[in-house]
mmCIF file of C-alpha atoms and ligand atoms in Angstrom:
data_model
loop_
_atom_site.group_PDB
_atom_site.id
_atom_site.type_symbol
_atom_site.label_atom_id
_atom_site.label_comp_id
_atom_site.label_asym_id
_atom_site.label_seq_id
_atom_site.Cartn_x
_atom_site.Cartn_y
_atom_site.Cartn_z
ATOM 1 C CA UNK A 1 -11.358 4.954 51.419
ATOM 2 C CA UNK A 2 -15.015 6.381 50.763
ATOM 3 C CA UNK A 3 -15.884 9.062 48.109
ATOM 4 C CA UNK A 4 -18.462 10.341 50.756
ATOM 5 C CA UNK A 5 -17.376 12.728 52.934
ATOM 6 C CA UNK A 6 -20.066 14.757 55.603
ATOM 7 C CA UNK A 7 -19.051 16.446 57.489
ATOM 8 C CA UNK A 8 -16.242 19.524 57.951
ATOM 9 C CA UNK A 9 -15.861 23.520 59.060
ATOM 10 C CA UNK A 10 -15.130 26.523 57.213
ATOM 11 C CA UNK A 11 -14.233 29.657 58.340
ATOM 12 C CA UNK A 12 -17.922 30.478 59.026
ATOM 13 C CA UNK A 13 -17.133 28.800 61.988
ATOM 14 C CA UNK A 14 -14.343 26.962 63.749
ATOM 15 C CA UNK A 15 -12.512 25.918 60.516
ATOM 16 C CA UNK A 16 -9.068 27.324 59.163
ATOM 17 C CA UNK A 17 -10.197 27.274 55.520
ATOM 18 C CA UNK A 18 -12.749 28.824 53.583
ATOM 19 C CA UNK A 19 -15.665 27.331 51.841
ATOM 20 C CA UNK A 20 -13.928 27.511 48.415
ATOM 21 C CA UNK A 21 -10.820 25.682 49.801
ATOM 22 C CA UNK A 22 -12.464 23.426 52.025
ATOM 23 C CA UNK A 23 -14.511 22.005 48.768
ATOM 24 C CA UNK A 24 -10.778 22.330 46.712
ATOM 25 C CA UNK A 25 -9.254 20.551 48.824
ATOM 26 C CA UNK A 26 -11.701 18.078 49.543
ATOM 27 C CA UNK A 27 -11.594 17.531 45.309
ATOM 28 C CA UNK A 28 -8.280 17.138 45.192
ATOM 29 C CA UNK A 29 -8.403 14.262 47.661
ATOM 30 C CA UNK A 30 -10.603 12.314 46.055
ATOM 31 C CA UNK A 31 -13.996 13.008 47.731
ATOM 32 C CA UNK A 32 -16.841 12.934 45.159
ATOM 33 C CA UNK A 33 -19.728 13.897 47.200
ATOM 34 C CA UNK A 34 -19.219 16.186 50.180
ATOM 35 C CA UNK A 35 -21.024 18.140 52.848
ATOM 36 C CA UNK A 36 -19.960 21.572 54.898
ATOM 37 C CA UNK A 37 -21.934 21.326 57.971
ATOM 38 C CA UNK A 38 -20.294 24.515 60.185
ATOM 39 C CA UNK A 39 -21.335 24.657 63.715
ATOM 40 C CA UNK A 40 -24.932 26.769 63.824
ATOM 41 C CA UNK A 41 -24.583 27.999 60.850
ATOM 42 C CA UNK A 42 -24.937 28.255 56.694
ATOM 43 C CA UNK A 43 -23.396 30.809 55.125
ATOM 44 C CA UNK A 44 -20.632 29.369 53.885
ATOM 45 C CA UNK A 45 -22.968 26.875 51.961
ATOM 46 C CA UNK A 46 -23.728 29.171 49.007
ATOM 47 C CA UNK A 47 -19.757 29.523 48.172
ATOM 48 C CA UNK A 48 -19.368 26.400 48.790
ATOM 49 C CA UNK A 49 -22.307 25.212 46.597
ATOM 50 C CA UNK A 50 -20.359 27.115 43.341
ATOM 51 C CA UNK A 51 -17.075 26.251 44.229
ATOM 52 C CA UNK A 52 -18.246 22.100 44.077
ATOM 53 C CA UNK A 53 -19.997 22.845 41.104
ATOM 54 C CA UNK A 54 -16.518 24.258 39.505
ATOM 55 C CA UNK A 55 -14.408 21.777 41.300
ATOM 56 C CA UNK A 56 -17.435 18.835 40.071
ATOM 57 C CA UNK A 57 -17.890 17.717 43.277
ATOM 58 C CA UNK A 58 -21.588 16.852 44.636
ATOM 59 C CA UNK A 59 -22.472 19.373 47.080
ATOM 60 C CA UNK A 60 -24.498 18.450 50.402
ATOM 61 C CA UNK A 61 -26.099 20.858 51.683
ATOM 62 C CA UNK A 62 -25.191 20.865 56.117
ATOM 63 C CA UNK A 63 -25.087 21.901 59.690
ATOM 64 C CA UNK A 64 -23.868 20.805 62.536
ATOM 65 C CA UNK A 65 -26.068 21.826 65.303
ATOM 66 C CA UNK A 66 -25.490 22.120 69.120
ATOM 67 C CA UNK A 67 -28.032 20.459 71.466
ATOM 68 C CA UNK A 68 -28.056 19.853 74.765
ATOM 69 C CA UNK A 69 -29.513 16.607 76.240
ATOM 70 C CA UNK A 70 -29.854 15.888 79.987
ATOM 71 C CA UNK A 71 -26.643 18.439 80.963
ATOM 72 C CA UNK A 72 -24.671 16.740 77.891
ATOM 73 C CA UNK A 73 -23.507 18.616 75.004
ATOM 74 C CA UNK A 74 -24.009 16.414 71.521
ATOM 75 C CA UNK A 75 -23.728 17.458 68.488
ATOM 76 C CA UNK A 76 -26.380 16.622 65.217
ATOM 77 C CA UNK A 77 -25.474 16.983 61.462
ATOM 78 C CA UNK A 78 -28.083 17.955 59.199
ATOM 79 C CA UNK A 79 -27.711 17.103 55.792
ATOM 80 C CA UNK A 80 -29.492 18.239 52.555
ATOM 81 C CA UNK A 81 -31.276 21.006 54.233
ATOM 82 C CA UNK A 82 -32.616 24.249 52.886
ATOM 83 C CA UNK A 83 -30.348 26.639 54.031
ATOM 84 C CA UNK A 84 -33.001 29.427 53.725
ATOM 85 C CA UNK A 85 -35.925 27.867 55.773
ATOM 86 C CA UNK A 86 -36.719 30.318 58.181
ATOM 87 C CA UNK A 87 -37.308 27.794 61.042
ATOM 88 C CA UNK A 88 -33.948 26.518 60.765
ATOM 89 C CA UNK A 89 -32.224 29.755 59.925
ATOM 90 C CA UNK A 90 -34.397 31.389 63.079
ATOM 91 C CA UNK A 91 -33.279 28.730 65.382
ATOM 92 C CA UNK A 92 -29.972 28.643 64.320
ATOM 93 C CA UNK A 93 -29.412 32.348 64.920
ATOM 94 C CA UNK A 94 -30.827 32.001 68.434
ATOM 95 C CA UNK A 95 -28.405 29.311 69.213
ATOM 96 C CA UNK A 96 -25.629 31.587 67.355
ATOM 97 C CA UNK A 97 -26.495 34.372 69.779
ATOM 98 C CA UNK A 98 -26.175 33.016 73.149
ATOM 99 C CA UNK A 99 -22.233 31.865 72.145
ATOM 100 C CA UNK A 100 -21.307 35.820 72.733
ATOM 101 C CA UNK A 101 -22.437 35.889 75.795
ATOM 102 C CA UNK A 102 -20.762 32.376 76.896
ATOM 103 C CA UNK A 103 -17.594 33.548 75.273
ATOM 104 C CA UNK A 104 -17.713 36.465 77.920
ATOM 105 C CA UNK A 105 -17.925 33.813 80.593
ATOM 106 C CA UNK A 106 -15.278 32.035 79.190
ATOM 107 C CA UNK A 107 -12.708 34.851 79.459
ATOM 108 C CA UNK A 108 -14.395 36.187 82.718
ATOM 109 C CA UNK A 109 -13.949 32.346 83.930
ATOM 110 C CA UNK A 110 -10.206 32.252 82.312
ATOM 111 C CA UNK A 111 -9.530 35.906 84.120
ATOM 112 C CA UNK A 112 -10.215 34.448 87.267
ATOM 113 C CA UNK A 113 -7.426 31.428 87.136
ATOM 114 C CA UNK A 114 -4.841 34.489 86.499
ATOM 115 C CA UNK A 115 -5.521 34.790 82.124
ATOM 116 C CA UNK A 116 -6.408 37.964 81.374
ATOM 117 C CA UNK A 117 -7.567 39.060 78.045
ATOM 118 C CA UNK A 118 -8.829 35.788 76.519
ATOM 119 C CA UNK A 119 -11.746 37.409 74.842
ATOM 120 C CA UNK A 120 -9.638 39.701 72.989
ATOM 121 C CA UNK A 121 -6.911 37.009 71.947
ATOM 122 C CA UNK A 122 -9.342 34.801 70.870
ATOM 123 C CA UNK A 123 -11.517 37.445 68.802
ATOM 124 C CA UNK A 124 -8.117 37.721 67.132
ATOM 125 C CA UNK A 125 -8.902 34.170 65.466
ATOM 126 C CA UNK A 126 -12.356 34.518 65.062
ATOM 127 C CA UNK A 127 -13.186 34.027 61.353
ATOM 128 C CA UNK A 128 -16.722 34.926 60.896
ATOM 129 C CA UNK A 129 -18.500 37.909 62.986
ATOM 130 C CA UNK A 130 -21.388 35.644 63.650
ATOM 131 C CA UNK A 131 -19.413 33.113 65.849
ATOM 132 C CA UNK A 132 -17.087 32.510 68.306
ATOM 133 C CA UNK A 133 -16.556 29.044 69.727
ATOM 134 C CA UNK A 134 -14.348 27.321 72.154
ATOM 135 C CA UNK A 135 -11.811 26.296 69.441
ATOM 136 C CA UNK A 136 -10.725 30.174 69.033
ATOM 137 C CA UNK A 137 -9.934 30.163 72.623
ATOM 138 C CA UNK A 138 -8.063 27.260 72.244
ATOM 139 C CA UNK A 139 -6.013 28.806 69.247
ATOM 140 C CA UNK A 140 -5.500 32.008 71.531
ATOM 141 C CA UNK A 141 -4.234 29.735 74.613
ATOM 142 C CA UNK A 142 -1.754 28.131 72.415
ATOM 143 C CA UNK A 143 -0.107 31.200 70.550
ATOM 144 C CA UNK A 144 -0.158 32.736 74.321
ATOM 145 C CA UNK A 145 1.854 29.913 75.487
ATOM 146 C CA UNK A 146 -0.723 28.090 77.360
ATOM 147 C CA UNK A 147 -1.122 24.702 75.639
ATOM 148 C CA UNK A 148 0.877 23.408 73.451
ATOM 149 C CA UNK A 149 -1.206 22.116 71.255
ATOM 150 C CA UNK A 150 -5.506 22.010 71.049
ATOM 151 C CA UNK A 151 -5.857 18.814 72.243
ATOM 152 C CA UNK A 152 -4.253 20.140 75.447
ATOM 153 C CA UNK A 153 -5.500 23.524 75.924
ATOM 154 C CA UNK A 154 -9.187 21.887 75.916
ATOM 155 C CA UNK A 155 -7.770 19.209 78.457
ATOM 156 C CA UNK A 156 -6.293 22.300 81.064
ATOM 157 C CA UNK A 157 -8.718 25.218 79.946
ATOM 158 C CA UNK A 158 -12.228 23.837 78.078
ATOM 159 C CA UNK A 159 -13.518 21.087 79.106
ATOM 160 C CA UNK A 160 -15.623 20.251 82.204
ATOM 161 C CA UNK A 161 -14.565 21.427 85.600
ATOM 162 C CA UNK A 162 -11.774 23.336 84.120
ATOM 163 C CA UNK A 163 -10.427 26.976 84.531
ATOM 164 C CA UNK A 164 -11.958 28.377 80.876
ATOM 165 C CA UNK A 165 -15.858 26.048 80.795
ATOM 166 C CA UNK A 166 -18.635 27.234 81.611
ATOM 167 C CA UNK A 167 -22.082 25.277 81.328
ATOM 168 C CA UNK A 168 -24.016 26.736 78.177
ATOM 169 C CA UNK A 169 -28.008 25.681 77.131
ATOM 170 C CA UNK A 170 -28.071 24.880 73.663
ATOM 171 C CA UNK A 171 -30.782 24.045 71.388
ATOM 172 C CA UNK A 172 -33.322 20.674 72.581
ATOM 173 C CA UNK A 173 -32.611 17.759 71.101
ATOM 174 C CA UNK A 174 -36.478 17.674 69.817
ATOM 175 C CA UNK A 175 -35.774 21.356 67.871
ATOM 176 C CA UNK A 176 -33.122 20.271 66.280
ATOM 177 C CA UNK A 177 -34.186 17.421 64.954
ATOM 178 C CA UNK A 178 -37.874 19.354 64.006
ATOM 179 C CA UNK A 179 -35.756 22.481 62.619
ATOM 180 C CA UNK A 180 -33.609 20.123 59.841
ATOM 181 C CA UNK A 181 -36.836 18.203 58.707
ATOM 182 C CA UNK A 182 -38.538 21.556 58.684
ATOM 183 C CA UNK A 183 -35.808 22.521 56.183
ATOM 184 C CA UNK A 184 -35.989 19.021 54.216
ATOM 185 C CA UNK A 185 -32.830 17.661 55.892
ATOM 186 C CA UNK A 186 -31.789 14.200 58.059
ATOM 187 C CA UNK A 187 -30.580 14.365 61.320
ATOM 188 C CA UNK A 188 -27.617 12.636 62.017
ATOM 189 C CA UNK A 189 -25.928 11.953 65.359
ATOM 190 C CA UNK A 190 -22.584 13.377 65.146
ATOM 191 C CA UNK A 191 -19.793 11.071 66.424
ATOM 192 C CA UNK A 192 -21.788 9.228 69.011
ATOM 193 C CA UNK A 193 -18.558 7.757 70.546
ATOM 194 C CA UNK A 194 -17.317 11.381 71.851
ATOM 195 C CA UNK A 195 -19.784 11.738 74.999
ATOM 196 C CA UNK A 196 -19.383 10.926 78.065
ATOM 197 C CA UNK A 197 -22.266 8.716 78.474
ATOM 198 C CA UNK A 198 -22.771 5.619 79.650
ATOM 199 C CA UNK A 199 -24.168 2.670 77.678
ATOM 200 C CA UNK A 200 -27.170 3.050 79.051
ATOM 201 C CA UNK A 201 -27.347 6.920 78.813
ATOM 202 C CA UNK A 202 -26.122 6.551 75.074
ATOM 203 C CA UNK A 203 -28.901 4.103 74.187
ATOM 204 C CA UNK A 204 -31.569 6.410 75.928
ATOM 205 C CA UNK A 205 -30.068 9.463 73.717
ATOM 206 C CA UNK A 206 -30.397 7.003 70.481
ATOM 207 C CA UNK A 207 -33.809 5.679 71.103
ATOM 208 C CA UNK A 208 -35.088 9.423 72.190
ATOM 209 C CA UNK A 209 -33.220 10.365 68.919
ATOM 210 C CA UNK A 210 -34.835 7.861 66.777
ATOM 211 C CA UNK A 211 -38.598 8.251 68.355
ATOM 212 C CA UNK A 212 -38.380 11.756 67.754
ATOM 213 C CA UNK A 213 -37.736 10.642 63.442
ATOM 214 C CA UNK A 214 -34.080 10.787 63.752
ATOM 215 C CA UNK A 215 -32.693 9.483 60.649
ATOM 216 C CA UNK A 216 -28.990 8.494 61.200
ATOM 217 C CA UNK A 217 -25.807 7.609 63.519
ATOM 218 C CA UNK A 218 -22.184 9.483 62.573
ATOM 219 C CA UNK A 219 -20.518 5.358 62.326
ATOM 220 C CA UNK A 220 -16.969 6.504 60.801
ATOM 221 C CA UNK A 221 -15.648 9.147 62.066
ATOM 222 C CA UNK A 222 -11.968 10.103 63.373
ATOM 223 C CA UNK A 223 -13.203 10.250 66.706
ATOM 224 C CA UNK A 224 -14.303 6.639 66.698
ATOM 225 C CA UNK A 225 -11.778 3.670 67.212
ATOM 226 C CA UNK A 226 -12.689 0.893 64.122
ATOM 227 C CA UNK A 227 -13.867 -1.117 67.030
ATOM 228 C CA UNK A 228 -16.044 1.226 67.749
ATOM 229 C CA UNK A 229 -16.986 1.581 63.662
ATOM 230 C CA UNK A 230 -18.625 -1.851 64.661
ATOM 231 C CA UNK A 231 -20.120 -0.952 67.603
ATOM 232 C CA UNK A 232 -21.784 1.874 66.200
ATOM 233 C CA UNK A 233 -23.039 0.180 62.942
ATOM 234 C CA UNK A 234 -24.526 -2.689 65.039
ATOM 235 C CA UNK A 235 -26.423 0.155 66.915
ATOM 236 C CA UNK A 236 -27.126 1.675 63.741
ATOM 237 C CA UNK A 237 -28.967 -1.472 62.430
ATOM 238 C CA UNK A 238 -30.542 -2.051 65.892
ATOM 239 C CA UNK A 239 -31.830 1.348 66.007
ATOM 240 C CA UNK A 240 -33.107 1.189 62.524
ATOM 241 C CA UNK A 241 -30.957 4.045 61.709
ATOM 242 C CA UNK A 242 -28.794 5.120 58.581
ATOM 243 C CA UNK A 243 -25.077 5.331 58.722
ATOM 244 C CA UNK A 244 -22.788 8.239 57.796
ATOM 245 C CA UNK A 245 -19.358 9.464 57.990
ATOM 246 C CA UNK A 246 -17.222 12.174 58.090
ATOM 247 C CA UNK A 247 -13.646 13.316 58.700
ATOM 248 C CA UNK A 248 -14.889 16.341 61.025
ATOM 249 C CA UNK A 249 -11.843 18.195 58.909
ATOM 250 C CA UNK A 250 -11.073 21.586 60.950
ATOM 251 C CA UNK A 251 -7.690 22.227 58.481
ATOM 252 C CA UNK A 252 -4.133 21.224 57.732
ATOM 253 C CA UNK A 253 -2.408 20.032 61.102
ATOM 254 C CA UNK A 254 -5.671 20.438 63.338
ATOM 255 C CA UNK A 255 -7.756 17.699 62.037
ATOM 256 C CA UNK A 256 -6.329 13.946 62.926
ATOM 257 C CA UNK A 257 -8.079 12.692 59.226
ATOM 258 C CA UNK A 258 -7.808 14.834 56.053
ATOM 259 C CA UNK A 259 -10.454 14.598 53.256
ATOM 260 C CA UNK A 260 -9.908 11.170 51.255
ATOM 261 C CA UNK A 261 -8.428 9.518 54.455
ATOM 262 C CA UNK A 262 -11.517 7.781 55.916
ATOM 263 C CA UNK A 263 -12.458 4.188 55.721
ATOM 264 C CA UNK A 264 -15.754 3.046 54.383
ATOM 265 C CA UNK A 265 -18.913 2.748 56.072
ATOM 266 C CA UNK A 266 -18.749 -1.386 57.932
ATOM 267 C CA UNK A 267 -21.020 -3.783 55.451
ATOM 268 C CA UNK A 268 -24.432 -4.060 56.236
ATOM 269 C CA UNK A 269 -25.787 -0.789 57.463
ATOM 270 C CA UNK A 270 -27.888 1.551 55.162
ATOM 271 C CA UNK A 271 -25.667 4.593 53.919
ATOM 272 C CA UNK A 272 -27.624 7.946 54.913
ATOM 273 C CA UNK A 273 -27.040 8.155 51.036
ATOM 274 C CA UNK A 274 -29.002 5.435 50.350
ATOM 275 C CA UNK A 275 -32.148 7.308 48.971
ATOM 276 C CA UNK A 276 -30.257 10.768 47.540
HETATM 277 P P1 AMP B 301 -17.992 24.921 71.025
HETATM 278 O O1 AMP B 301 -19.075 24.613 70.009
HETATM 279 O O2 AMP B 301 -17.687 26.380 71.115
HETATM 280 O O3 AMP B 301 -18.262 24.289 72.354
HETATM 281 O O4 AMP B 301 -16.669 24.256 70.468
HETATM 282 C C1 AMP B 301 -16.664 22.899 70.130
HETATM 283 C C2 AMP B 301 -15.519 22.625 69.194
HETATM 284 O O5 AMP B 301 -14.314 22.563 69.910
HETATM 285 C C3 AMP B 301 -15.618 21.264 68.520
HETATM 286 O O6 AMP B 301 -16.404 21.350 67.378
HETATM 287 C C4 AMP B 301 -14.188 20.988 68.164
HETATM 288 O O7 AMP B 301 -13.850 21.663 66.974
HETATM 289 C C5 AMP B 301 -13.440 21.638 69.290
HETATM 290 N N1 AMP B 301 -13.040 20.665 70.326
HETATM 291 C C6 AMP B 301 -13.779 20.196 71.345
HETATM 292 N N2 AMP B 301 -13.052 19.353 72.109
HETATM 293 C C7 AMP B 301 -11.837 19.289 71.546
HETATM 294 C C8 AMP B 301 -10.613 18.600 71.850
HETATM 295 N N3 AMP B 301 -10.510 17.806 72.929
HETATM 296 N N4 AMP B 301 -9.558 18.773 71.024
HETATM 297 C C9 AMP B 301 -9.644 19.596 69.951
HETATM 298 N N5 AMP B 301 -10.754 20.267 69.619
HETATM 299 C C10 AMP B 301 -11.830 20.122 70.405
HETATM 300 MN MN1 MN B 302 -15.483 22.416 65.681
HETATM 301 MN MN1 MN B 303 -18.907 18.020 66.747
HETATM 302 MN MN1 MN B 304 -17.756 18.994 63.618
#
C-alpha cells in the first residue's frame, strides 16, 4: 500500500463523512499524507486542516473540479491550493451555482419517466447547502426503491441517454487548470480511465491538458484496472506528467477502496509529491 492518499469527499459535497472523520479515518488506516478534494468546493478544508494536525496526518490542501471538454464531463484534482484565492473560490462558486438549476432538470427529467418528487428526496441527503450532485439522487432512487444499489441507479437513471441526465456546461478545461495555479495548486487529471473517450480523444485531452501547464495524471485509482495502472504511467512519462493516486473514498460501503487499501504508484513515474 501507499501512505499517500489524494483524493476523497466530505460532506461538503457528495461524501457520507465529515471532514473530521474523513481525516480520522483516513489516520487510522495508515495514510500519512492525505488530501480532501470535494467536488467544487473548500470548505471542508479548514476542519479538515485541524483535525490532520490532531490526528498528525499531513494535510493537502484539494478540489476536485468539474470541466467540460468537447461534450465530455472530466474531472481535475487540484492539490495544495489556497483555498482562499479569490479566482479559484469565484470560479468555483459559479460552477457551484449552475448544479441547482441542473438538479431541477434532473427531477423535472425524472418526473417525466413517471418519478415524481426527486428533488425533494434527494435534498433529503444533501449534506451541505451549497451543493447538490447526482450522487444524492442516486441515494434518493435507492431508499425509494429504484436501484438497488448506486452503481445501478446511475446505470437506469444518471448517466447518458437515461431517464434522470441532463447535459450540464461546466467549467473549461483552460479555467480550471488557470484557477488552481492561480491559487498555487497542480492540476491533476482525475481517473483518466473513467471517460468515454477514445484513444485518440484521450491523448488529445492529455496533450491539451499538458500544453495548457497541466501538471499530473490520476495513475492509481479504484477506477483503473492495474493494467491500466501501466497504461496510465506509460502515458504519464510520455506526457511528461507527474503521477498521483487516490482512493476517490465517498464512505463505508459506497467506495470500492477504503483509505490504506491502494497500491503504490508503478516504478518509474515522478510522484506529484515529488517536489512538496
Ligand atoms: P455530479 O458531479 O453531480 O455529476 O456527480 C458525479 C458523482 O457521481 C461522482 O463524483 C461520483 O461520486 C458519482 N458517480 C458517477 N458515476 C457513478 C457510478 N457509475 N457509480 C457510482 N457513483 C457514480
Ligand atoms: Mn463524487
Ligand atoms: Mn471524479
Ligand atoms: Mn472524486
Amino acid at each position: 500500500m501507499t501512505r499517500y492518499d489524494l483524493h476523497c469527499h466530505s460532506t461538503l459535497s457528495d461524501g457520507l463523512l465529515t471532514p473530521s472523520e474523513v481525516v480520522r479515518r483516513a489516520a487510522e488506516r495508515g495514510v500519512a499524507v492525505l488530501a480532501l478534494t470535494d467536488h467544487d468546493e473548500v470548505a471542508g478544508l479548514a476542519e479538515a486542516r485541524v483535525a490532520a494536525r490532531e490526528a498528525g496526518v499531513q494535510f493537502i490542501e484539494g478540489s476536485e473540479l468539474s470541466v467540460t471538454w468537447h461534450d465530455h464531463t472530466v474531472h481535475i484534482v487540484a492539490l495544495g491550493i489556497d483555498p482562499e484565492n479569490s479566482l479559484l473560490a469565484n470560479g468555483l462558486e459559479n460552477v457551484r451555482t449552475g448544479r441547482d438549476a441542473r438538479a431541477r432538470r434532473i427531477a423535472q427529467s425524472l418526473a417525466a419517466s413517471g418519478i415524481p418528487d426527486a428533488l425533494e428526496g434527494a435534498l433529503a441527503y444533501v449534506t451541505s447547502e451549497r451543493l447538490i450532485s447526482r450522487t444524492h439522487f442516486a441515494r434518493h432512487l435507492i431508499d425509494a426503491g429504484h436501484a438497488r444499489d448506486m452503481k445501478e441507479a446511475f446505470k437506469r437513471f444518471l448517466t447518458t441517454g437515461k431517464p434522470g441526465y441532463v447535459p450540464h456546461t461546466w467549467a473549461t478545461l483552460c479555467d480550471a487548470v488557470d484557477w488552481i495555479h492561480a491559487a498555487g495548486g497542480q492540476a491533476v487529471i482525475a481517473h483518466p480511465g473513467r471517460y468515454k473517450l477514445s484513444n485518440v480523444e484521450l491523448r488529445a485531452l492529455i496533450t491539451e491538458f499538458r500544453d495548457l501547464g497541466g501538471d499530473a495524471l490520476e495513475v492509481v485509482s479504484p477506477s483503473h484496472t492495474p493494467a491500466q495502472y501501466a497504461e496510465f504511467a506509460a502515458l504519464a512519462r510520455a506526457f511528461g506528467l507527474k503521477a498521483s493516486c487516490g482512493t476517490d473514498f465517498h464512505g463505508p460501503g459506497e467506495s470500492r477502496l477504503d483509505f490504506g487499501e491502494l497500491p503504490p504508484l508503478p516504478a518509474g513515474v515522478d510522484p506529484v509529491w515529488s517536489a512538496w
